[in-house]
Short mmCIF file of C-alpha atoms and ligand atoms in Angstrom, two decimals:
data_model
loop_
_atom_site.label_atom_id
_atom_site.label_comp_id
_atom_site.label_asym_id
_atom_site.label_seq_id
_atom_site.Cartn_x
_atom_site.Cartn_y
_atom_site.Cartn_z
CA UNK A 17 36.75 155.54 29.32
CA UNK A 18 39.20 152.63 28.21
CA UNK A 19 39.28 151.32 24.77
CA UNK A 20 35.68 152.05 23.75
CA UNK A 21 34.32 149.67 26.70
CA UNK A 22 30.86 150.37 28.29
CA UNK A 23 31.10 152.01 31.66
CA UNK A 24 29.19 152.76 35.08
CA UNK A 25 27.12 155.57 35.39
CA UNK A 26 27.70 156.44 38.82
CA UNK A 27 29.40 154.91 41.66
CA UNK A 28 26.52 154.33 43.25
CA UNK A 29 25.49 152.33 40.26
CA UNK A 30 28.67 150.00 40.58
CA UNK A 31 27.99 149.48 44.64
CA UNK A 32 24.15 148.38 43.53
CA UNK A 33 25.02 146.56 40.69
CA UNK A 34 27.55 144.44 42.41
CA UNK A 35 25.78 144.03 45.44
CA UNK A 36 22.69 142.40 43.28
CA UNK A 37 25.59 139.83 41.90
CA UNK A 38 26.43 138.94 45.61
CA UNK A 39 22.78 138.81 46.99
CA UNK A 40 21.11 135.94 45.62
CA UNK A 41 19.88 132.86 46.24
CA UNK A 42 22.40 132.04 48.37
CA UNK A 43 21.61 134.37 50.81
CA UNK A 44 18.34 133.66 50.93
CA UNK A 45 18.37 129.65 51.42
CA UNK A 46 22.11 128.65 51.78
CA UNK A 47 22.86 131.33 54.61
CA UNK A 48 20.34 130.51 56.88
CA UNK A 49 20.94 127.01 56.44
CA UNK A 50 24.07 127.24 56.86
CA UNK A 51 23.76 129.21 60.36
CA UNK A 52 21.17 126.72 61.46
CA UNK A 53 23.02 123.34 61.03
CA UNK A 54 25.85 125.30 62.58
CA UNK A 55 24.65 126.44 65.49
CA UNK A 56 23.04 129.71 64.93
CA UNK A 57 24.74 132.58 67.29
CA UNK A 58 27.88 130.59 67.02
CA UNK A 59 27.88 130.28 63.29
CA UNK A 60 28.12 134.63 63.20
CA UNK A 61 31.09 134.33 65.00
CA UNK A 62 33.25 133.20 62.19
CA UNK A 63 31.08 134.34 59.59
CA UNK A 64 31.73 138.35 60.21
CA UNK A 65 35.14 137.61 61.31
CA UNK A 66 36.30 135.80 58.02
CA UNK A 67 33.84 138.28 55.57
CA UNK A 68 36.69 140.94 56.15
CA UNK A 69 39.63 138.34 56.78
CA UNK A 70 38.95 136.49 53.21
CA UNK A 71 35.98 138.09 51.87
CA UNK A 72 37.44 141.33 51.43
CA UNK A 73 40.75 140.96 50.89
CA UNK A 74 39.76 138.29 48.19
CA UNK A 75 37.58 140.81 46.60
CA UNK A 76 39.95 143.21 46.24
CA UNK A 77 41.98 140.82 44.41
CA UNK A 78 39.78 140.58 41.65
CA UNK A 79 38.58 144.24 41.71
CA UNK A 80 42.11 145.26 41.17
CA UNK A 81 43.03 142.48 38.45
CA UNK A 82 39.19 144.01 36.78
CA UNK A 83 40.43 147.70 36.83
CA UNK A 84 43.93 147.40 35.70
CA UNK A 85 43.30 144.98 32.60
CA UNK A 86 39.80 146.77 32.03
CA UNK A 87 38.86 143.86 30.74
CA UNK A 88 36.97 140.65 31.35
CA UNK A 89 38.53 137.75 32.83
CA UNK A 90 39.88 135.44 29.57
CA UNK A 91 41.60 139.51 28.52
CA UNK A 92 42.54 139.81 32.00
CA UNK A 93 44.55 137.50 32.64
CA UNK A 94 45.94 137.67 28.92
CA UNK A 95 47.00 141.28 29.21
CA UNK A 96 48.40 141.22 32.72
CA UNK A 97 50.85 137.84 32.99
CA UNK A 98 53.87 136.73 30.82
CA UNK A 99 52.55 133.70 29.76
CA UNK A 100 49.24 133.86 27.47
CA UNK A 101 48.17 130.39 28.88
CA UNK A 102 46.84 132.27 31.76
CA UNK A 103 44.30 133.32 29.42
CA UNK A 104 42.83 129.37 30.46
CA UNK A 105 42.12 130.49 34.26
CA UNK A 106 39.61 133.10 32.74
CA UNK A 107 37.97 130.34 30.48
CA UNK A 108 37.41 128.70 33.32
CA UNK A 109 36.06 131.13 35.08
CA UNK A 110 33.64 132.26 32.39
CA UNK A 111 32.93 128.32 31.90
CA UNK A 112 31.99 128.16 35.51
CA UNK A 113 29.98 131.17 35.72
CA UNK A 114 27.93 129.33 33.15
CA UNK A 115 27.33 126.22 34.44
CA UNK A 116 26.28 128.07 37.39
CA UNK A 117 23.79 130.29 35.69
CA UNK A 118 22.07 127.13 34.53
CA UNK A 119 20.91 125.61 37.04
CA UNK A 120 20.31 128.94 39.08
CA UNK A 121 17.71 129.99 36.18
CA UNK A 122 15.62 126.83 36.59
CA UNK A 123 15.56 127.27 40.68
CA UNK A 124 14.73 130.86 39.98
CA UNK A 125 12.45 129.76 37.32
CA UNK A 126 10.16 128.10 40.15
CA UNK A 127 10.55 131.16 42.21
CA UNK A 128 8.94 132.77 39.05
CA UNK A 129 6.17 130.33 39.03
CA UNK A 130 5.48 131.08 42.42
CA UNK A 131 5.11 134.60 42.10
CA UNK A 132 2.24 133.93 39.52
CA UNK A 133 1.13 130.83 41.81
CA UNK A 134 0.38 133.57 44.77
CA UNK A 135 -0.98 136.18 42.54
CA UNK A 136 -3.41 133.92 41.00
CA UNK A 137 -4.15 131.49 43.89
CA UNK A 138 -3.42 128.28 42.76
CA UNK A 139 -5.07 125.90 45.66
CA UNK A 140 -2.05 123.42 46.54
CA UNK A 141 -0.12 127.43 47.73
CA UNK A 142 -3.57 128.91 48.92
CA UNK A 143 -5.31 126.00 50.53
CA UNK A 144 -5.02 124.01 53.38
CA UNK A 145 -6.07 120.65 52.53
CA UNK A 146 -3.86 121.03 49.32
CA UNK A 147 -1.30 119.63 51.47
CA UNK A 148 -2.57 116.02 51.63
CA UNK A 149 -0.67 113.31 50.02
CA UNK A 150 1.67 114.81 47.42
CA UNK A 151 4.05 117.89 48.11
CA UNK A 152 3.14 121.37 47.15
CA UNK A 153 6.27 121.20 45.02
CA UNK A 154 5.14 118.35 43.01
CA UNK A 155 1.73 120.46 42.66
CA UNK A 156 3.05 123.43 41.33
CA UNK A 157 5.96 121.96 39.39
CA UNK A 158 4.43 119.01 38.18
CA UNK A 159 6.18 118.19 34.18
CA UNK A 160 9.20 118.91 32.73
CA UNK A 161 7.43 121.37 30.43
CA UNK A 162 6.61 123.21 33.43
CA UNK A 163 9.78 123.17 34.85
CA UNK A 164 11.50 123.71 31.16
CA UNK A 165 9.14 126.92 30.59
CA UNK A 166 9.88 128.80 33.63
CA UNK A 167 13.41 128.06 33.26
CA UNK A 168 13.27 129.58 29.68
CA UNK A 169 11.07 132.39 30.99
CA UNK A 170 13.62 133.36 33.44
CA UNK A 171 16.44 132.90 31.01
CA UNK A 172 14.86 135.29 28.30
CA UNK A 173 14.19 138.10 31.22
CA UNK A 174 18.10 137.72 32.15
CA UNK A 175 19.15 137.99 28.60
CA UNK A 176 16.99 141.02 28.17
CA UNK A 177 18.38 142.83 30.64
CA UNK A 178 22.32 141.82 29.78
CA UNK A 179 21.60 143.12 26.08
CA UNK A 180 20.56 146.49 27.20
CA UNK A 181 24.44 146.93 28.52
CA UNK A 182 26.23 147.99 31.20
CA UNK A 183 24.50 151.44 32.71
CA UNK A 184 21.49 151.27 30.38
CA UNK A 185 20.88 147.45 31.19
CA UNK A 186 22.69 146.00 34.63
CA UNK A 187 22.98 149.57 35.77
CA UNK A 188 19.31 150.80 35.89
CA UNK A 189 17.81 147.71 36.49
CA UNK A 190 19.63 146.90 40.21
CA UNK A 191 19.02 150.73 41.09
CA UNK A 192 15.74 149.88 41.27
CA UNK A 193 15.49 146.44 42.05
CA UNK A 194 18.09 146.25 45.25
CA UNK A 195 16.62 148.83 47.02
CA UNK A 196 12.97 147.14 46.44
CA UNK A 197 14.54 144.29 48.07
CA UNK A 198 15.54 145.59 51.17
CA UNK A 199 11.38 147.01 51.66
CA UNK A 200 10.18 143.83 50.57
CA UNK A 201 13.20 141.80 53.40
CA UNK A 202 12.12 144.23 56.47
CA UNK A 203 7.80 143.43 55.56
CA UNK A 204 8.43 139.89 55.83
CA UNK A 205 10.47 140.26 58.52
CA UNK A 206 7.56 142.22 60.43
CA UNK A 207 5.33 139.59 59.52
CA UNK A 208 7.24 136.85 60.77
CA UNK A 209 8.54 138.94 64.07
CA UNK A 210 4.42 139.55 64.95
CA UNK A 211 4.37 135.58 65.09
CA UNK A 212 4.22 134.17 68.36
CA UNK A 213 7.11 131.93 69.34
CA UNK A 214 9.18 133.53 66.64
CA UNK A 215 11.34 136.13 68.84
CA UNK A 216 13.18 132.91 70.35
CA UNK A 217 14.59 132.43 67.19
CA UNK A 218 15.84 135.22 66.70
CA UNK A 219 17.68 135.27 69.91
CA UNK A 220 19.12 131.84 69.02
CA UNK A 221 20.27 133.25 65.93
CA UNK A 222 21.91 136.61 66.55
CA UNK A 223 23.37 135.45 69.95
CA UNK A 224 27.20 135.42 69.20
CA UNK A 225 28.09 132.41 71.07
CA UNK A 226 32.03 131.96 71.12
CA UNK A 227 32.18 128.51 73.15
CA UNK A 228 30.02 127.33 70.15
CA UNK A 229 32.30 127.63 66.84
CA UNK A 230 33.03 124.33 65.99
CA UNK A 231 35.34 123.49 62.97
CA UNK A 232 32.56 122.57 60.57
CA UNK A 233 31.46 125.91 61.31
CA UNK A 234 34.02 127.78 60.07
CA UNK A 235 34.57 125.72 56.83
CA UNK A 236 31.21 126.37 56.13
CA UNK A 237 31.07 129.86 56.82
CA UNK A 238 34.58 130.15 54.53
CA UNK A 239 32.57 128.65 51.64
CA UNK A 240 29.55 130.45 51.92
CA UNK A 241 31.43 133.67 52.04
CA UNK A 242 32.78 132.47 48.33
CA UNK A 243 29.72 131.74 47.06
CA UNK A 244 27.70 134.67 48.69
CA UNK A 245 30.62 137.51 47.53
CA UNK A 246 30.65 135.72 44.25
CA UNK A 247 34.15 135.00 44.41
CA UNK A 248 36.38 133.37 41.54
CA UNK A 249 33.30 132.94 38.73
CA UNK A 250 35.02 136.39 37.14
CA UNK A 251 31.79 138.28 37.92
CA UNK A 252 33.90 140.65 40.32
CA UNK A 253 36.92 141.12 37.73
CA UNK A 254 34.28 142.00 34.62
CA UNK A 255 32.05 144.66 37.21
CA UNK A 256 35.58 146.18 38.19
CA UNK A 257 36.91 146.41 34.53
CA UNK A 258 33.62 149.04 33.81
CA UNK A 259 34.99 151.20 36.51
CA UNK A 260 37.22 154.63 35.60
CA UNK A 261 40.42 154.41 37.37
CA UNK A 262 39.58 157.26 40.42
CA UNK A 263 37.03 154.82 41.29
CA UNK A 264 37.81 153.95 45.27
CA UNK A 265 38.47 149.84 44.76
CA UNK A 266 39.12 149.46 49.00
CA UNK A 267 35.47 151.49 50.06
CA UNK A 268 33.83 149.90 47.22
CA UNK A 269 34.71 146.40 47.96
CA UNK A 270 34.34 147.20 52.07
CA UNK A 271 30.76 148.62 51.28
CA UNK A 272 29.41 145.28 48.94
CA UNK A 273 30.97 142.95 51.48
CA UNK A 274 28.56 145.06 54.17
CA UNK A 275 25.75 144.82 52.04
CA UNK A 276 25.87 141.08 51.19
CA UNK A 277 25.93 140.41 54.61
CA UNK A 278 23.28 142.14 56.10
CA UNK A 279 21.11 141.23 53.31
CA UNK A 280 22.22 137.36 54.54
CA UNK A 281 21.42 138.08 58.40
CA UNK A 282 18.14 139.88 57.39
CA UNK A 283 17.19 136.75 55.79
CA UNK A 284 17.68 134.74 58.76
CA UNK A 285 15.98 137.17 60.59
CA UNK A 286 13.13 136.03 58.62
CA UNK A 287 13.42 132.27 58.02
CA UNK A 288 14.79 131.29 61.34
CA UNK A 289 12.07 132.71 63.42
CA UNK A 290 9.21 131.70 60.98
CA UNK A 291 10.48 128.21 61.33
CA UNK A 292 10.69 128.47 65.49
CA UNK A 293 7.40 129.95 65.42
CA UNK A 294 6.32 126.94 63.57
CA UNK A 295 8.54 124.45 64.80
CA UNK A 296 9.54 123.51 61.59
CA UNK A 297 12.93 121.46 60.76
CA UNK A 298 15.60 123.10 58.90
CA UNK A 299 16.07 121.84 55.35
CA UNK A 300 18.18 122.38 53.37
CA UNK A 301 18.50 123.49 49.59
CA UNK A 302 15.39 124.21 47.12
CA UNK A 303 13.06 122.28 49.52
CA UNK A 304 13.45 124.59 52.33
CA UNK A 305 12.34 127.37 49.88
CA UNK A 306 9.48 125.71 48.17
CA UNK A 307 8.62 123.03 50.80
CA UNK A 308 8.95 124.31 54.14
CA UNK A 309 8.14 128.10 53.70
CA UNK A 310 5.37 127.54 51.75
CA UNK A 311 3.78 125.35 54.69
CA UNK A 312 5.00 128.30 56.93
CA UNK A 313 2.80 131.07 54.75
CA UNK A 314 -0.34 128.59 54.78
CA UNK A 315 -0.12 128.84 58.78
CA UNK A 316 0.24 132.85 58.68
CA UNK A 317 -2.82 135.23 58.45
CA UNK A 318 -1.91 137.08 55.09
CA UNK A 319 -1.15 134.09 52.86
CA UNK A 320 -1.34 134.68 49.72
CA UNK A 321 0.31 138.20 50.22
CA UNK A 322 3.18 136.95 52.15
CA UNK A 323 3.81 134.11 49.89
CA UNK A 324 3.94 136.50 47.37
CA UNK A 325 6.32 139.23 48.95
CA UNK A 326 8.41 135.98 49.79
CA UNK A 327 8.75 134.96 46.21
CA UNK A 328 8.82 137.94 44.29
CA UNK A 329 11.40 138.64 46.41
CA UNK A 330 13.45 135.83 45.88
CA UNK A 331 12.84 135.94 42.22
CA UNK A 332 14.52 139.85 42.00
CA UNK A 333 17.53 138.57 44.31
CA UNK A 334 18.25 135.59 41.57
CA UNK A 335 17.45 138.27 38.72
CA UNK A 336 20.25 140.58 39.68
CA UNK A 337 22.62 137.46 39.79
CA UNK A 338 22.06 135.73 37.35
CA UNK A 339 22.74 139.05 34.92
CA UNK A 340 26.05 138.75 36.75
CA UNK A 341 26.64 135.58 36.22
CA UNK A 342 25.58 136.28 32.20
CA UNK A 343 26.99 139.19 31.97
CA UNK A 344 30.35 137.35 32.48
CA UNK A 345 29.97 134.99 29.37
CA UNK A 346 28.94 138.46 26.99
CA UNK A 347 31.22 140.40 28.03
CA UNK A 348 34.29 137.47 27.18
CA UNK A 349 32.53 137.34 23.15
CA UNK A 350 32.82 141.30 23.20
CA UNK A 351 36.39 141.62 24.40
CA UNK A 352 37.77 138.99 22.57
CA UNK A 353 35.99 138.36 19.57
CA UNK A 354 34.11 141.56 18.89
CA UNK A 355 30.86 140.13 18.86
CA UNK A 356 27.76 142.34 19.26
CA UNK A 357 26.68 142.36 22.42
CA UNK A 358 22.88 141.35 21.78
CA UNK A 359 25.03 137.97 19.91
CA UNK A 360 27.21 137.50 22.89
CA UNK A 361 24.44 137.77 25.36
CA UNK A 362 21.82 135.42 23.43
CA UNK A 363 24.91 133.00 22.45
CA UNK A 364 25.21 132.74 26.40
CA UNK A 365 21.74 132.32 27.73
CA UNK A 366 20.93 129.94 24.42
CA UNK A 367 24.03 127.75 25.80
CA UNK A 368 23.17 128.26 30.01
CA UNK A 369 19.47 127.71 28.78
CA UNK A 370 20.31 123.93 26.71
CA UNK A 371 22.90 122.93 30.05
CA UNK A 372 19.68 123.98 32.44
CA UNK A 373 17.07 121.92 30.65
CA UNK A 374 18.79 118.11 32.10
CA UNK A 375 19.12 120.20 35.99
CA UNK A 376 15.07 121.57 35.19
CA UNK A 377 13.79 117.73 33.94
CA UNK A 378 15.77 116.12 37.05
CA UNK A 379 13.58 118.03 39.91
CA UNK A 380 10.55 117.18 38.48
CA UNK A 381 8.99 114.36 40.89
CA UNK A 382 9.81 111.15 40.01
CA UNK A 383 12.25 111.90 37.67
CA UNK A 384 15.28 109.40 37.60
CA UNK A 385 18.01 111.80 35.93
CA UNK A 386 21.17 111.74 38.28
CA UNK A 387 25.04 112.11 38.04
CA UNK A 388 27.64 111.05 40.00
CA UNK A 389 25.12 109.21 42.14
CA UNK A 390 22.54 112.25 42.94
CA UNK A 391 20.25 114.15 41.25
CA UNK A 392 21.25 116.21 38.34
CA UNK A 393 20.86 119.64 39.46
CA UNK A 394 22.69 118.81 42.65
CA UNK A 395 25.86 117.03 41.34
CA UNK A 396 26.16 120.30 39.15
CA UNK A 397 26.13 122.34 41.94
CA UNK A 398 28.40 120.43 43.81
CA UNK A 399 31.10 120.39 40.59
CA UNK A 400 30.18 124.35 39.82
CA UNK A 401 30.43 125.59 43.20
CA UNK A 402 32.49 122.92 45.35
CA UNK A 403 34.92 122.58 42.60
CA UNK A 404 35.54 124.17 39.94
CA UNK A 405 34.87 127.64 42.19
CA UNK A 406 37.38 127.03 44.77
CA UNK A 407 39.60 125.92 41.88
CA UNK A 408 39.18 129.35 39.71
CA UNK A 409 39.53 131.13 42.85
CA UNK A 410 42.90 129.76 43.98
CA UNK A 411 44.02 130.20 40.72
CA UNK A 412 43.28 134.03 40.86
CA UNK A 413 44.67 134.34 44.22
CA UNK A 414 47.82 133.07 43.44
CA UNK A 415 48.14 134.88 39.78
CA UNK A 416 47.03 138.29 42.27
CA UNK A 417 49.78 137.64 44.89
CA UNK A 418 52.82 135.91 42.99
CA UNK A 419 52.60 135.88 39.33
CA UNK A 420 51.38 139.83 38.23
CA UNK A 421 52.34 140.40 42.14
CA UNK A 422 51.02 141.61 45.56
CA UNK A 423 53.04 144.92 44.92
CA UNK A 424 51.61 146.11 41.65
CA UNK A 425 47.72 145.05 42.82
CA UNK A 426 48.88 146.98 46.04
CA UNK A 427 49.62 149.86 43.17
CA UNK A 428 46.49 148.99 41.36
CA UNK A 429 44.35 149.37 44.97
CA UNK A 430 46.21 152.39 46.19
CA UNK A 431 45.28 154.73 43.33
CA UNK A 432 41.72 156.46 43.35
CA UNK A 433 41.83 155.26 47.28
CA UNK A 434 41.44 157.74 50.09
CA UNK A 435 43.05 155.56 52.29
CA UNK A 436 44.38 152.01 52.37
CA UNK A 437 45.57 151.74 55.48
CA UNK A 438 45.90 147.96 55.87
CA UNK A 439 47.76 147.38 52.64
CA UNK A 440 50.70 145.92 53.21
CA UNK A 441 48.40 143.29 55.79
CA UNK A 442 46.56 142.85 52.16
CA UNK A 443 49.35 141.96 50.60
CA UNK A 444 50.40 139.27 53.16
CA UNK A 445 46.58 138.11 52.71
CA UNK A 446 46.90 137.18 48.78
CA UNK A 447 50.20 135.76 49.24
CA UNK A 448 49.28 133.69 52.51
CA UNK A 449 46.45 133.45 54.22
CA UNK A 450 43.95 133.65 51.23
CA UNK A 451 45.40 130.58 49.47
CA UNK A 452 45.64 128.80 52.45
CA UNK A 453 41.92 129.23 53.37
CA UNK A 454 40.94 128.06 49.94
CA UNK A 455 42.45 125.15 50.00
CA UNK A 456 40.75 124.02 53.23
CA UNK A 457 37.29 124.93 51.69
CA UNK A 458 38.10 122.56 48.93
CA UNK A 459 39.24 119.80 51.26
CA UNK A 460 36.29 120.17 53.71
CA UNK A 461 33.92 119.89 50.23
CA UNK A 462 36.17 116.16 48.99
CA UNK A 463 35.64 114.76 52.88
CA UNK A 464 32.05 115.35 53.08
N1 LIG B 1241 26.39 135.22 44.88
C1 LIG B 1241 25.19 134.75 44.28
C2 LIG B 1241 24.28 134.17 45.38
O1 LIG B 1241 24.55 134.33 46.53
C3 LIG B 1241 25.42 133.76 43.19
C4 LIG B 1241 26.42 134.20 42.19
C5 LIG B 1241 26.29 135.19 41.28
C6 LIG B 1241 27.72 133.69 42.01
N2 LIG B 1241 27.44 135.33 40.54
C7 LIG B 1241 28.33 134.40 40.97
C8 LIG B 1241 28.41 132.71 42.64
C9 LIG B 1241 29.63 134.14 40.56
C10 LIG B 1241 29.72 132.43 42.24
C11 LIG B 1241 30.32 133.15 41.23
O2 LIG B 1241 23.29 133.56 45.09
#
């Protein structure tokens, strides 16, 4: 134990913990998306081949920057360069992790409201002829009360959890909750695969189809692998500062990279087929979620059950990041102004909760609340994860491989490692190719 800091109860604990942060959402509605629009088969390709190419190296990056400082990013930074303006990229990177967390608790939010919509059968998710005229969406999430409530709701489970610290909160509640999440993935997915039609899907999708890749496809697959491995919000740098040093930063990193992914192609395994089955379009973003599969669950046998399984599943995924994503914002207050962590933690969410409420009223149907020429909740997305994302990440990459130096994270990496056989490759991938790849997913976000 460093300095009095909370720590991980296991290793185990770490791999589940960190894994929730990286399985979210975005696994669940960006990744097959993503796949789709690119091709399917074709869009695997690149995807596994960058996950260890960037992903991992990347990840390592931060784990090591995490272990060696043991503390969270703004302290991280401070304590490992020269120059104490460094200390800026890690306000940043908490300030992003933030913005991020607020509009992610109002989408999870409606997942919430879903979950209770199933359970209790609210008629526009139950019936059939609910459908007429106005969306489900506009049914179920009707005011911005409604939309502000959940939102809140969500926030206050979160904040719960963060308060309860590091093993006795984030800890316990992923070693429970992620491997729930893989039973609840593989019965959806047998209720989808029993679907006729649905098989051809699934042969689109996992098809690796080389002649495919297009360029496109691989800038999106590069920027879904940040956002899925939760790369450069200081979420991987604050989990890694918790860990004692004989902790095994290459396996670790290797093994949540793994998980994220086939948490992301079980996913498609479900959504893809469901919507071939159907012939449904793709959509993306929230509407694929609370548009599309709903109409796909009001076509299946077990309705209400699946809907449920669908939601509730979604909802645990967005739990475990989101306490990430908070935890990030606590653990900053605790470090460097020895705050209590139950102020830190209820300082955050009270601040994520406020930024939300604009991104929660904007959804609501009819609603005419936009930025930068879109909706609310979107153009924050775009600056959060398009921008400022990519930004922090660069940042961090370049502080990794030439400011502290690819030699003493190589150090950093090395000890507590069985092996780490491709290190001096790692170092040539923080100095070259990992700042290099960044800076296309930035350009390929300006052009669109
Ligand atoms: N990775 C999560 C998802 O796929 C979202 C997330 C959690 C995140 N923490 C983050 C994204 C930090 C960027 C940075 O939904």
């Amino acid at each position: 134990m460093t300095n009095g800091r909370d720590t991980w109860r296991s290793n185990l604990g770490f791999i589940l913990a960190t894994s929730g942060a990286a399985i979210g959402l975005g696994n669940v509605w960006r990744f097959p998306t993503m796949a789709t629009l690119n091709g399917g088969g074709a869009f695997l390709v690149p995807y596994v081949a960058l996950l260890f190419l960037v992903g991992v190296p990347a990840v390592l990056g931060e784990f090591a920057l995490g272990r060696a400082a043991s503390r969270g990013p703004v302290g991280a930074f401070r304590a490992l360069a020269a120059n104490p303006r460094w200390g800026w990229v890690g306000g940043l990177a908490v300030l992003t992790s933030t913005v991020i967390l607020s509009y992610y608790s109002v989408v999870a939010g409606w997942c919430v409201a879903y979950v209770v919509g199933y359970l209790s059968g609210w008629p526009a998710l139950v019936a059939q002829d609910a459908l007429v005229g106005a969306s489900t969406f506009a049914q179920v999430i009707s005011t911005p009360r409604a939309s502000i409530g959940w939102h809140g709701l969500f926030m206050a489970l979160t904040a719960g959890v963060v308060i309860k610290g590091v093993s006795g909160g984030i800890e316990r509640v992923n070693r429970v909750l992620m491997p729930l999440l893989l039973v609840l993935l593989i019965l959806l997915i047998g209720q989808v695969l029993s679907l006729e039609g649905s098989w051809e899907g699934l042969v689109w999708f996992l098809t690796p189809r080389w002649a495919d890749v297009t360029a496109d496809g691989v800038m999106a697959a590069l920027s879904q692998i940040f956002f899925s491995l939760s790369l450069g919000g200081g979420t991987l740098i604050t989990f890694a500062s918790y860990l004692p040093r004989r902790s095994d930063l290459p396996r670790n990193a290797v093994s949540i990279a793994a998980a994220d992914a086939t948490v992301a192609v079980l996913a498609g395994c479900m959504v893809i087929p469901a919507l071939f089955a159907f012939q449904l379009p793709m959509e993306s973003g929230p509407k694929l979620l609370f548009e599309v599969m709903t109409r796909v669950f009001k076509e299946m046998p077990a309705t209400r059950f699946v809907g449920f399984l669908f939601f509730f599943l979604l909802s645990i995924a967005a739990l475990t990041s989101a306490i990430s994503l908070l935890e990030i914002w606590a653990t900053t207050w605790i470090d460097e102004r020895r705050w209590s962590r139950p102020t830190a933690a209820l300082s955050g969410a009270a601040f994520a909760f406020a930024l939300g409420i604009p991104s929660a009223v904007s959804q609501v149907p009819g609603s005419r609340l936009t930025l930068l020429g879109t909706d609310f909740l979107s153009a924050l997305d775009f600056i959060a994860s398009d921008l400022m994302l990519p930004v922090t990440s660069l940042l961090i990459v370049v502080f990794v491989g030439w400011v502290w130096g690819s030699n003493k994270a190589r150090k950093e990496l090395t000890e507590g490692a069985r092996q780490f056989r491709t290190a001096s490759l790692w170092e040539q991938a923080v100095r070259y190719i990992l700042p290099v790849a960044i800076v296309l997913v930035m350009l390929g976000a300006l052009v669109e």
